[in-house]
Amino acid sequence: MDFFIDRLPLYLSGAGTTLVITLLGAALAFVLAMVVGMLGTLRNRAARAVATGYTETFRGVAALVLMYWMAFAIPQLTPYEIDPVFAAVLALGLNVGAYGAEVVRAAINAVPRAQIEATIALNMSWWRRTRSVVLPQAWAQMLPTFGNLVIELMKATAIVSLIGVADLTRVAQEQRAATGETIAAFTGALVVYFVIAQLLIVGMRLLERRANRRLGRLPASDTGLWALLRPPPATAIGGGRR
Amino acid sequence: MPQYETPLGAGPGAGGPLIRFDGVVKRFGDNTVLDHLDFTVAPGERVTLIGPSGSGKTTILRLLMTLEQVTDGVIWVGGEPLSHMPKGGRLVRANERHQRRVRRQIGMVFQQFNLFPNMTVRQNITEGPVHSLGVPRGEADRRAAELLEMVDLADKIDAHPTQLSGGQQQRVAIARALAMRPRILLLDEVTSALDPELVTGVLDVLRTVAETTDITMLLVTHEMQFARDVSHRVLMFDQGRIVEEGPPEQIFGDPREERTRAFLHAVLD
Ligand SMILES: Nc1ncnc2c1ncn2[C@@H]1O[C@H](COP(=O)(O)OP(=O)(O)OP(=O)(O)O)[C@@H](O)[C@H]1O
Ligand SMILES: [Mg+2]
């Protein structure tokens, strides 16, 4: 325990790096997922081809290899060096974005046809329909899977430790090497990863609850910390009358 | 008068029928649902479509709302083609832009209400006017309040659709359609998803609309008394063709065709 308390600042700074890479990677993945996912629902063939091309390419690529490629191959192919953190964010964002795009596409396609017909009867434009009706309804459907993807992305950030970034995993390795306290060094990292994951889960639950409340699927009374720590009721996820 | 209230499509055909089906064919695969259907509806006229299940009533309304596209023939609204558009002296299939412009005049109320669950009642009613017609927010809100007053749901303006009964949802859906100030209102069995005790409230609202506006209505209903009270004309369909048409007193009181008689006999029992 003393081992860990003494090194808390080191672990916290590693955790900070891990969290920053997670959030940047998630932001990139989110933007890619939304744009590509929406392209995949269009009637335009070219748009759909772009969407398929992206998802098929980056779903099948290991984020680790992609990161290595950007960190080591790009400097040889071009006159540019890529910052290791940037390489990791790019690799993780592209990879997770490909999974996210499928989630977005499926959620948009799951919005009932009757809702679309109501927007036509109100003469809404494609953009207005998407903005006001399709995305808000699809959003509630996307969030649970997005939550899983964010956790996966967070855990995958450990790959940056392999190209010299002092993230949580790297800190643990260095402390083990410096002190030989293998058990303490890695247990500390596990605990901090767990705490970060819990923070992300609670954040995602908050978003989910808000989304479900907006669809009138959750009673306003179901609040409080305890409610946040358990999964939303099954009916709130895909069910409910729509 | 605000600009969006200006009657649309008042062109060369104004003065003639408001709706005209001209040789309309609709097929789903090799199932021919409408086979060279011709009929017209005059401005302000209220027409009820009756007929057995599968006779094509819903399809007619959906074609008018552009939820389906014709296989052949042309649908005219206010003297302008809806299914088609003029190009180089000929009629070609309408693009989205043309359809959006012409269908501005048309509103629809659905059997299953189709309210937006992600919006309050107020937003459901104002979203179309504000974003499709460019009505200022304040004016749209005032109009929403008025319409909710009319459908007797003024206190539900901030409720979510899930907090309303089916009958209340349907009344909101009627208000939502009327907020677009349509010249034509399409009503497809708007009470048939409701519990029996909720039907009267919805029909009363529609009676008010019929009495106090000159909106042209095309309605499909199994409520024969209601159809008799509000419609000027009844069209009896079978297998995508008009079997018989006439004023409601005649169709319901003294049908000439055997198929009409059989149909009425079956539904009235
Ligand atoms: N989207 C579709 N795809 C294939 N067939 C369809 C489709 N919509 C309607 N049909 C067919 O078209 C025919 C007419 O259907 P329509 O819904 O217009 O009948 P209806 O007169 O409204 O009947 P009901 O009284 O049961 O509502 C039916 O045979 C139906 O199966
Ligand atoms: Mg029908």
Coordinates of C-alpha atoms and ligand atoms in Angstrom, one line a residue:
Chain A
M1 CA 0.0 0.0 0.0
D2 CA 2.8 2.4 0.8
F3 CA 4.3 1.5 -2.5
F4 CA 1.2 2.8 -4.2
I5 CA 0.7 5.8 -2.0
D6 CA 4.3 7.0 -2.7
R7 CA 3.8 6.6 -6.4
L8 CA 0.3 8.0 -6.6
P9 CA 1.3 11.2 -8.5
L10 CA 3.0 9.0 -11.1
Y11 CA 0.0 6.8 -11.5
L12 CA -2.3 9.7 -11.7
S13 CA -0.3 11.4 -14.4
G14 CA -0.3 8.1 -16.3
A15 CA -4.1 7.9 -15.8
G16 CA -4.4 11.4 -17.1
T17 CA -2.6 10.5 -20.3
T18 CA -4.8 7.4 -20.7
L19 CA -7.9 9.4 -20.1
V20 CA -6.9 12.1 -22.6
I21 CA -6.1 9.5 -25.3
T22 CA -9.4 7.8 -24.5
L23 CA -11.4 11.0 -24.9
L24 CA -9.7 12.2 -28.0
G25 CA -10.0 8.8 -29.6
A26 CA -13.6 8.6 -28.6
A27 CA -14.3 12.0 -30.0
L28 CA -12.7 11.1 -33.4
A29 CA -14.5 7.7 -33.4
F30 CA -17.8 9.4 -32.6
V31 CA -17.5 11.9 -35.4
L32 CA -16.5 9.2 -37.9
A33 CA -19.3 6.9 -36.7
M34 CA -21.9 9.6 -37.1
V35 CA -20.8 10.8 -40.5
V36 CA -20.1 7.4 -42.0
G37 CA -23.1 5.8 -40.3
M38 CA -25.4 8.4 -41.9
L39 CA -23.7 8.0 -45.3
G40 CA -24.5 4.3 -45.0
T41 CA -28.2 5.0 -44.8
L42 CA -28.5 7.2 -47.9
R43 CA -29.9 6.0 -51.2
N44 CA -26.9 7.5 -53.1
R45 CA -24.7 4.6 -54.2
A46 CA -21.5 6.5 -54.0
A47 CA -22.2 7.6 -50.4
R48 CA -22.9 4.0 -49.4
A49 CA -19.8 2.8 -51.2
V50 CA -17.7 5.3 -49.2
A51 CA -19.3 4.1 -45.9
T52 CA -18.8 0.4 -46.7
G53 CA -15.2 1.0 -47.8
Y54 CA -14.3 2.8 -44.6
T55 CA -16.0 0.3 -42.2
E56 CA -14.6 -2.8 -44.0
T57 CA -11.1 -1.4 -44.1
F58 CA -10.8 -0.2 -40.6
R59 CA -12.8 -2.9 -38.9
G60 CA -10.3 -5.4 -40.1
V61 CA -7.2 -3.5 -39.1
A62 CA -5.5 -4.0 -35.7
A63 CA -5.3 -0.7 -34.0
L64 CA -1.8 -1.6 -32.7
V65 CA -0.5 -2.3 -36.2
L66 CA -2.2 0.9 -37.5
M67 CA -0.5 2.9 -34.8
Y68 CA 2.9 1.3 -35.5
W69 CA 2.4 2.1 -39.2
M70 CA 1.7 5.7 -38.5
A71 CA 4.4 6.1 -36.0
F72 CA 7.1 4.3 -37.9
A73 CA 6.1 4.0 -41.6
I74 CA 4.9 7.5 -42.2
P75 CA 8.2 9.1 -41.3
Q76 CA 9.8 6.9 -43.9
L77 CA 7.2 7.5 -46.6
T78 CA 6.9 11.3 -46.0
P79 CA 9.0 14.0 -44.4
Y80 CA 6.7 14.1 -41.4
E81 CA 7.0 12.7 -38.0
I82 CA 3.7 11.8 -36.2
D83 CA 3.4 12.5 -32.5
P84 CA 3.0 9.2 -30.8
V85 CA -0.1 10.3 -28.9
F86 CA -1.6 11.6 -32.2
A87 CA -0.8 8.3 -33.9
A88 CA -2.6 6.4 -31.1
V89 CA -5.6 8.6 -31.2
L90 CA -5.8 8.3 -35.0
A91 CA -5.4 4.5 -34.9
L92 CA -8.0 4.0 -32.2
G93 CA -10.4 6.5 -33.6
L94 CA -10.4 5.0 -37.1
N95 CA -10.7 1.5 -35.7
V96 CA -13.5 2.1 -33.2
G97 CA -15.2 4.6 -35.5
A98 CA -15.7 1.7 -38.0
Y99 CA -17.6 -0.3 -35.4
G100 CA -19.5 2.8 -34.3
A101 CA -20.6 3.5 -37.9
E102 CA -22.3 0.2 -38.0
V103 CA -24.1 1.0 -34.8
V104 CA -25.2 4.3 -36.1
R105 CA -26.4 2.9 -39.4
A106 CA -28.4 0.1 -37.6
A107 CA -29.9 2.5 -35.1
I108 CA -31.0 4.9 -37.9
N109 CA -32.5 2.1 -39.9
A110 CA -34.4 0.9 -36.8
V111 CA -36.4 4.1 -36.5
P112 CA -39.9 3.0 -37.4
R113 CA -41.0 3.7 -41.0
A114 CA -44.2 5.3 -39.5
Q115 CA -42.1 8.1 -38.0
I116 CA -40.5 8.9 -41.3
E117 CA -43.9 9.0 -42.9
A118 CA -45.1 11.5 -40.3
T119 CA -42.2 13.7 -41.3
I120 CA -43.2 13.5 -44.9
A121 CA -46.7 14.4 -44.0
L122 CA -45.3 17.5 -42.3
N123 CA -43.2 18.2 -45.4
M124 CA -39.9 18.2 -43.6
S125 CA -36.6 18.3 -45.5
W126 CA -34.2 15.4 -45.2
W127 CA -32.0 17.4 -42.9
R128 CA -34.9 18.5 -40.6
R129 CA -36.2 14.9 -40.4
T130 CA -32.8 13.6 -39.5
R131 CA -32.1 16.4 -37.0
S132 CA -35.5 16.5 -35.3
V133 CA -36.8 12.9 -35.5
V134 CA -34.4 10.3 -36.7
L135 CA -31.2 11.1 -34.7
P136 CA -32.9 11.8 -31.4
Q137 CA -34.7 8.5 -31.6
A138 CA -31.7 6.5 -32.9
W139 CA -29.5 8.1 -30.3
A140 CA -31.2 6.2 -27.4
Q141 CA -30.6 3.0 -29.3
M142 CA -26.9 3.8 -30.0
L143 CA -25.9 4.7 -26.5
P144 CA -25.6 1.3 -24.8
T145 CA -23.4 0.0 -27.6
F146 CA -21.4 3.2 -27.6
G147 CA -20.8 2.7 -23.9
N148 CA -19.2 -0.7 -24.6
L149 CA -17.1 0.8 -27.4
V150 CA -15.8 3.6 -25.2
I151 CA -14.7 1.0 -22.6
E152 CA -13.0 -1.1 -25.2
L153 CA -11.3 2.0 -26.6
M154 CA -10.1 3.0 -23.1
K155 CA -8.6 -0.4 -22.5
A156 CA -7.0 -0.4 -26.0
T157 CA -5.1 2.8 -25.2
A158 CA -2.5 0.7 -23.5
I159 CA -1.0 0.2 -26.9
V160 CA 0.6 3.7 -26.6
S161 CA 2.9 2.3 -23.9
L162 CA 4.6 0.4 -26.7
I163 CA 5.7 3.6 -28.5
G164 CA 7.0 5.4 -25.5
V165 CA 4.0 7.3 -24.2
A166 CA 3.9 7.4 -20.4
D167 CA 0.3 6.2 -20.0
L168 CA -0.9 4.1 -17.1
T169 CA 0.4 0.8 -18.4
R170 CA 3.8 2.4 -19.1
V171 CA 4.0 3.9 -15.6
A172 CA 3.3 0.5 -14.1
Q173 CA 5.9 -1.2 -16.2
E174 CA 8.5 1.4 -15.3
Q175 CA 7.8 1.1 -11.6
R176 CA 8.0 -2.6 -11.8
A177 CA 11.4 -2.4 -13.6
A178 CA 12.7 0.2 -11.1
T179 CA 11.6 -1.6 -7.9
G180 CA 10.9 -5.2 -8.8
E181 CA 7.6 -4.9 -7.0
T182 CA 5.7 -6.7 -9.7
I183 CA 2.5 -7.4 -7.8
A184 CA 2.1 -3.9 -6.4
A185 CA 3.0 -2.2 -9.6
F186 CA 0.4 -4.0 -11.8
T187 CA -2.3 -4.2 -9.1
G188 CA -2.1 -0.4 -8.9
A189 CA -2.6 -0.1 -12.6
L190 CA -5.6 -2.5 -12.6
V191 CA -7.3 -0.5 -9.9
V192 CA -6.9 2.7 -11.7
Y193 CA -8.1 1.3 -15.0
F194 CA -11.1 0.0 -13.1
V195 CA -11.9 3.4 -11.7
I196 CA -11.6 5.0 -15.1
A197 CA -13.9 2.4 -16.5
Q198 CA -16.5 3.1 -13.8
L199 CA -16.3 6.8 -14.4
L200 CA -17.0 6.2 -18.1
I201 CA -19.8 3.8 -17.4
V202 CA -21.5 6.3 -15.1
G203 CA -21.1 9.0 -17.7
M204 CA -22.6 6.9 -20.4
R205 CA -25.5 5.9 -18.1
L206 CA -26.3 9.5 -17.5
L207 CA -26.5 10.1 -21.2
E208 CA -28.6 7.0 -21.7
R209 CA -31.0 8.0 -19.0
R210 CA -31.4 11.4 -20.4
A211 CA -32.0 10.0 -23.9
N212 CA -34.7 7.6 -22.6
R213 CA -36.4 10.3 -20.5
R214 CA -36.6 12.4 -23.7
L215 CA -38.4 9.6 -25.4
G216 CA -40.8 9.4 -22.4
R217 CA -39.5 5.9 -21.5
L218 CA -38.3 6.6 -18.0
P219 CA -40.2 8.0 -15.1
A220 CA -38.6 11.3 -13.9
S221 CA -38.6 9.9 -10.4
D222 CA -36.0 7.2 -11.1
T223 CA -33.0 9.3 -10.1
G224 CA -30.2 9.1 -7.6
L225 CA -26.8 7.6 -7.5
W226 CA -28.0 4.0 -6.9
A227 CA -30.1 4.2 -10.1
L228 CA -27.0 5.2 -12.0
L229 CA -25.0 2.2 -10.9
R230 CA -27.3 -0.4 -12.2
P231 CA -28.2 -0.9 -15.8
P232 CA -31.3 0.7 -17.2
P233 CA -34.4 -1.5 -17.2
A234 CA -34.7 -3.7 -20.2
T235 CA -37.8 -2.0 -21.5
A236 CA -35.8 1.3 -21.7
I237 CA -33.3 0.0 -24.1
G238 CA -34.9 -1.2 -27.2
G239 CA -38.5 -1.7 -26.1
G240 CA -41.3 0.7 -25.3
R241 CA -44.1 1.5 -27.6
R242 CA -42.8 3.5 -30.6
Chain B
M1 CA -52.6 37.3 -44.1
P2 CA -49.3 35.6 -43.4
Q3 CA -47.5 34.5 -46.5
Y4 CA -47.7 30.8 -45.8
E5 CA -51.5 30.9 -45.8
T6 CA -51.6 31.9 -49.4
P7 CA -53.3 29.1 -51.4
L8 CA -50.7 27.2 -53.3
G9 CA -50.8 25.8 -56.8
A10 CA -53.5 28.3 -57.8
G11 CA -52.5 28.0 -61.5
P12 CA -54.2 27.3 -64.8
G13 CA -56.2 24.5 -63.1
A14 CA -57.6 26.6 -60.4
G15 CA -61.4 26.6 -60.5
G16 CA -61.4 23.0 -61.5
P17 CA -61.1 20.0 -59.2
L18 CA -58.6 20.2 -56.4
I19 CA -57.6 16.5 -56.7
R20 CA -57.6 14.5 -59.9
F21 CA -56.6 10.9 -60.4
D22 CA -55.9 10.4 -64.1
G23 CA -55.5 6.8 -65.1
V24 CA -53.7 6.0 -62.0
V25 CA -52.2 2.5 -61.8
K26 CA -50.5 1.2 -58.7
R27 CA -48.8 -2.2 -58.6
F28 CA -46.9 -3.9 -55.8
G29 CA -44.9 -6.5 -57.6
D30 CA -47.4 -8.2 -59.8
N31 CA -50.3 -7.3 -57.5
T32 CA -52.3 -4.6 -59.3
V33 CA -53.9 -2.6 -56.6
L34 CA -55.3 0.3 -58.6
D35 CA -56.1 -0.2 -62.2
H36 CA -56.5 3.0 -64.3
L37 CA -58.3 4.8 -61.6
D38 CA -60.0 8.1 -62.5
F39 CA -61.8 10.4 -60.0
T40 CA -61.8 14.0 -58.9
V41 CA -62.5 15.9 -55.7
A42 CA -63.7 19.5 -55.7
P43 CA -62.3 22.1 -53.4
G44 CA -63.9 22.0 -50.0
E45 CA -65.5 18.6 -50.7
R46 CA -65.4 15.8 -48.1
V47 CA -65.2 12.4 -49.6
T48 CA -65.4 9.1 -47.8
L49 CA -63.8 6.0 -49.3
I50 CA -65.4 2.7 -48.3
G51 CA -64.9 -0.8 -49.5
P52 CA -63.6 -4.2 -48.4
S53 CA -60.2 -4.8 -46.9
G54 CA -57.5 -4.7 -49.6
S55 CA -59.6 -2.7 -52.1
G56 CA -57.0 0.0 -52.2
K57 CA -58.3 2.8 -50.0
T58 CA -55.2 3.3 -48.0
T59 CA -53.1 3.1 -51.1
I60 CA -55.0 6.1 -52.6
L61 CA -54.3 8.2 -49.6
R62 CA -50.7 7.2 -49.4
L63 CA -50.2 8.0 -53.1
L64 CA -51.6 11.5 -52.4
M65 CA -49.3 11.9 -49.4
T66 CA -46.4 10.7 -51.7
L67 CA -45.7 7.9 -49.3
E68 CA -46.0 5.7 -52.4
Q69 CA -45.4 6.5 -56.0
V70 CA -47.7 5.7 -58.9
T71 CA -46.8 2.9 -61.3
D72 CA -48.6 4.8 -64.1
G73 CA -51.0 7.7 -64.6
V74 CA -50.9 11.1 -63.1
I75 CA -52.2 12.6 -59.9
W76 CA -53.1 16.3 -60.0
V77 CA -53.4 18.6 -57.0
G78 CA -54.7 22.2 -57.5
G79 CA -54.1 22.0 -61.2
E80 CA -50.5 20.9 -60.8
P81 CA -49.2 17.4 -61.2
L82 CA -48.0 15.8 -58.0
S83 CA -46.7 12.5 -59.2
H84 CA -45.0 14.2 -62.1
M85 CA -43.6 17.5 -63.2
P86 CA -43.5 19.3 -66.5
K87 CA -40.2 19.3 -68.3
G88 CA -39.6 20.3 -71.9
G89 CA -43.4 20.2 -72.6
R90 CA -43.8 16.7 -71.3
L91 CA -44.6 15.2 -67.9
V92 CA -41.7 13.4 -66.2
R93 CA -41.6 11.8 -62.8
A94 CA -41.5 14.4 -60.1
N95 CA -38.4 14.8 -58.1
E96 CA -38.3 15.3 -54.4
R97 CA -38.2 19.1 -54.7
H98 CA -41.3 19.3 -56.8
Q99 CA -43.2 16.9 -54.6
R100 CA -42.2 18.9 -51.5
R101 CA -43.6 22.0 -53.1
V102 CA -46.9 20.5 -54.2
R103 CA -47.6 18.3 -51.1
R104 CA -47.3 21.4 -48.9
Q105 CA -51.1 21.6 -49.4
I106 CA -51.7 18.1 -48.0
G107 CA -51.8 16.8 -44.5
M108 CA -52.4 13.4 -43.1
V109 CA -53.6 11.8 -39.9
F110 CA -52.5 8.2 -39.4
Q111 CA -54.3 5.2 -37.9
Q112 CA -51.5 4.8 -35.4
F113 CA -51.1 8.6 -34.7
N114 CA -47.3 8.5 -35.4
L115 CA -46.6 11.3 -32.9
F116 CA -42.9 11.9 -32.3
P117 CA -42.0 10.4 -28.9
N118 CA -38.9 12.6 -28.6
M119 CA -41.0 15.7 -28.5
T120 CA -43.6 17.3 -26.3
V121 CA -47.1 17.8 -27.6
R122 CA -46.2 21.5 -28.3
Q123 CA -43.1 20.5 -30.3
N124 CA -45.0 17.9 -32.2
I125 CA -47.4 20.6 -33.4
T126 CA -44.9 23.4 -34.0
E127 CA -42.0 21.4 -35.6
G128 CA -43.6 21.3 -39.1
P129 CA -44.8 24.9 -39.2
V130 CA -41.5 26.3 -37.9
H131 CA -39.2 24.2 -40.0
S132 CA -41.2 23.3 -43.2
L133 CA -43.2 26.6 -43.5
G134 CA -40.9 29.1 -41.8
V135 CA -43.6 30.3 -39.4
P136 CA -42.0 32.3 -36.6
R137 CA -41.7 30.4 -33.4
G138 CA -43.9 32.7 -31.3
E139 CA -46.7 32.5 -33.9
A140 CA -46.4 28.7 -34.1
D141 CA -46.6 28.4 -30.4
R142 CA -49.7 30.6 -30.3
R143 CA -51.3 28.6 -33.0
A144 CA -50.4 25.3 -31.2
A145 CA -52.2 26.6 -28.1
E146 CA -55.3 27.5 -30.1
L147 CA -55.4 24.1 -31.8
L148 CA -55.0 22.3 -28.5
E149 CA -57.8 24.3 -27.2
M150 CA -59.9 23.2 -30.1
V151 CA -59.1 19.5 -29.5
D152 CA -59.7 20.0 -25.8
L153 CA -56.1 19.3 -24.7
A154 CA -54.9 22.7 -23.7
D155 CA -53.5 21.3 -20.4
K156 CA -51.4 18.7 -22.2
I157 CA -49.2 21.2 -24.1
D158 CA -46.0 20.2 -22.3
A159 CA -46.9 16.5 -21.9
H160 CA -45.0 13.7 -23.8
P161 CA -47.0 11.5 -26.2
T162 CA -46.4 8.5 -24.0
Q163 CA -48.3 10.2 -21.2
L164 CA -51.4 10.4 -23.3
S165 CA -54.2 8.0 -24.1
G166 CA -54.7 6.8 -27.6
G167 CA -57.6 9.2 -28.1
Q168 CA -55.6 12.1 -26.8
Q169 CA -52.7 11.2 -29.0
Q170 CA -54.9 11.1 -32.0
R171 CA -56.4 14.5 -31.2
V172 CA -52.8 15.9 -31.0
A173 CA -52.1 14.3 -34.3
I174 CA -55.1 16.1 -35.8
A175 CA -53.9 19.4 -34.3
R176 CA -50.4 18.7 -35.7
A177 CA -51.8 18.2 -39.2
L178 CA -54.0 21.3 -39.0
A179 CA -51.1 23.4 -37.8
M180 CA -49.7 23.0 -41.3
R181 CA -52.8 24.7 -42.7
P182 CA -53.4 22.1 -45.3
R183 CA -56.0 22.6 -48.1
I184 CA -56.4 18.8 -48.1
L185 CA -56.6 16.5 -45.1
L186 CA -56.2 12.8 -45.5
L187 CA -57.7 10.6 -42.7
D188 CA -57.1 6.9 -42.8
E189 CA -59.2 5.0 -40.3
V190 CA -58.1 7.4 -37.6
T191 CA -60.3 5.8 -34.9
S192 CA -59.8 2.2 -35.6
A193 CA -56.8 1.8 -33.2
L194 CA -58.7 3.4 -30.4
D195 CA -60.6 1.8 -27.5
P196 CA -64.4 2.2 -28.2
E197 CA -64.9 4.8 -25.5
L198 CA -62.3 7.1 -27.0
V199 CA -63.7 7.1 -30.5
T200 CA -66.4 9.8 -29.9
G201 CA -63.9 12.4 -28.7
V202 CA -61.9 12.1 -31.9
L203 CA -64.9 12.1 -34.2
D204 CA -66.3 15.2 -32.4
V205 CA -63.0 17.0 -33.2
L206 CA -63.3 16.0 -36.8
R207 CA -66.9 17.2 -37.0
T208 CA -65.8 20.5 -35.7
V209 CA -63.1 20.7 -38.4
A210 CA -65.6 19.8 -41.0
E211 CA -68.1 22.4 -39.8
T212 CA -65.7 25.3 -39.2
T213 CA -63.2 25.0 -42.1
D214 CA -63.4 24.5 -45.8
I215 CA -60.6 21.9 -45.8
T216 CA -61.0 19.3 -48.4
M217 CA -61.1 15.9 -46.8
L218 CA -60.5 12.4 -48.0
L219 CA -61.5 9.9 -45.3
V220 CA -61.4 6.2 -44.9
T221 CA -63.6 5.1 -42.0
H222 CA -65.7 2.3 -40.7
E223 CA -67.7 4.8 -38.7
M224 CA -70.7 4.8 -41.1
Q225 CA -72.8 7.3 -39.1
F226 CA -69.9 9.7 -39.0
A227 CA -69.3 9.3 -42.7
R228 CA -72.9 10.0 -43.4
D229 CA -72.8 13.1 -41.3
V230 CA -69.8 14.8 -42.6
S231 CA -69.2 13.7 -46.2
H232 CA -70.6 15.1 -49.3
R233 CA -69.9 12.1 -51.4
V234 CA -69.1 8.4 -50.8
L235 CA -67.0 6.3 -53.1
M236 CA -67.4 2.5 -52.9
F237 CA -64.3 0.7 -53.9
D238 CA -63.7 -2.9 -54.7
Q239 CA -60.4 -4.3 -56.1
G240 CA -59.1 -0.9 -56.9
R241 CA -62.0 0.3 -58.9
I242 CA -65.0 2.5 -58.0
V243 CA -68.0 0.3 -57.9
E244 CA -70.5 3.1 -57.0
E245 CA -70.5 6.7 -55.9
G246 CA -73.0 9.1 -54.7
P247 CA -74.2 11.2 -51.8
P248 CA -74.1 9.4 -48.4
E249 CA -77.9 9.2 -48.1
Q250 CA -78.1 7.3 -51.4
I251 CA -75.1 5.0 -50.9
F252 CA -76.1 4.1 -47.3
G253 CA -79.8 4.3 -47.8
D254 CA -80.4 3.0 -51.3
P255 CA -77.2 1.4 -52.7
R256 CA -77.6 0.4 -56.4
E257 CA -74.8 -2.1 -56.6
E258 CA -75.0 -5.6 -55.2
R259 CA -71.4 -5.4 -54.0
T260 CA -72.1 -2.1 -52.1
R261 CA -75.1 -3.7 -50.5
A262 CA -73.2 -6.8 -49.5
F263 CA -70.3 -4.7 -48.1
L264 CA -72.6 -2.4 -46.0
H265 CA -74.5 -5.4 -44.8
A266 CA -71.3 -7.0 -43.6
V267 CA -70.0 -3.9 -41.8
L268 CA -73.2 -2.7 -40.3
D269 CA -73.8 -6.0 -38.6
Ligands
LIG1 N1 -46.3 -1.8 -49.3 C1 -47.0 -2.8 -49.9 N2 -46.3 -3.8 -50.5 C2 -47.0 -4.8 -51.1 N3 -48.4 -4.8 -51.2 C3 -49.1 -3.8 -50.6 C4 -48.4 -2.7 -50.0 N4 -49.3 -1.9 -49.5 C5 -50.5 -2.4 -49.8 N5 -50.4 -3.5 -50.5 C6 -51.5 -4.4 -51.1 O1 -52.3 -3.5 -51.8 C7 -53.7 -3.9 -51.6 C8 -54.5 -2.8 -51.2 O2 -54.1 -2.4 -49.9 P1 -54.7 -1.2 -49.1 O3 -54.0 -1.1 -47.8 O4 -54.8 0.0 -50.0 O5 -56.2 -1.7 -48.8 P2 -57.3 -1.0 -47.9 O6 -58.5 -0.8 -48.8 O7 -56.8 0.2 -47.2 O8 -57.7 -2.2 -46.9 P3 -58.0 -2.1 -45.4 O9 -59.5 -1.9 -45.3 O10 -57.7 -3.5 -44.9 O11 -57.2 -1.1 -44.8 C9 -53.6 -5.1 -50.7 O12 -53.7 -6.3 -51.4 C10 -52.3 -5.0 -50.0 O13 -51.8 -6.3 -49.7
MG2 MG -56.4 0.6 -45.2

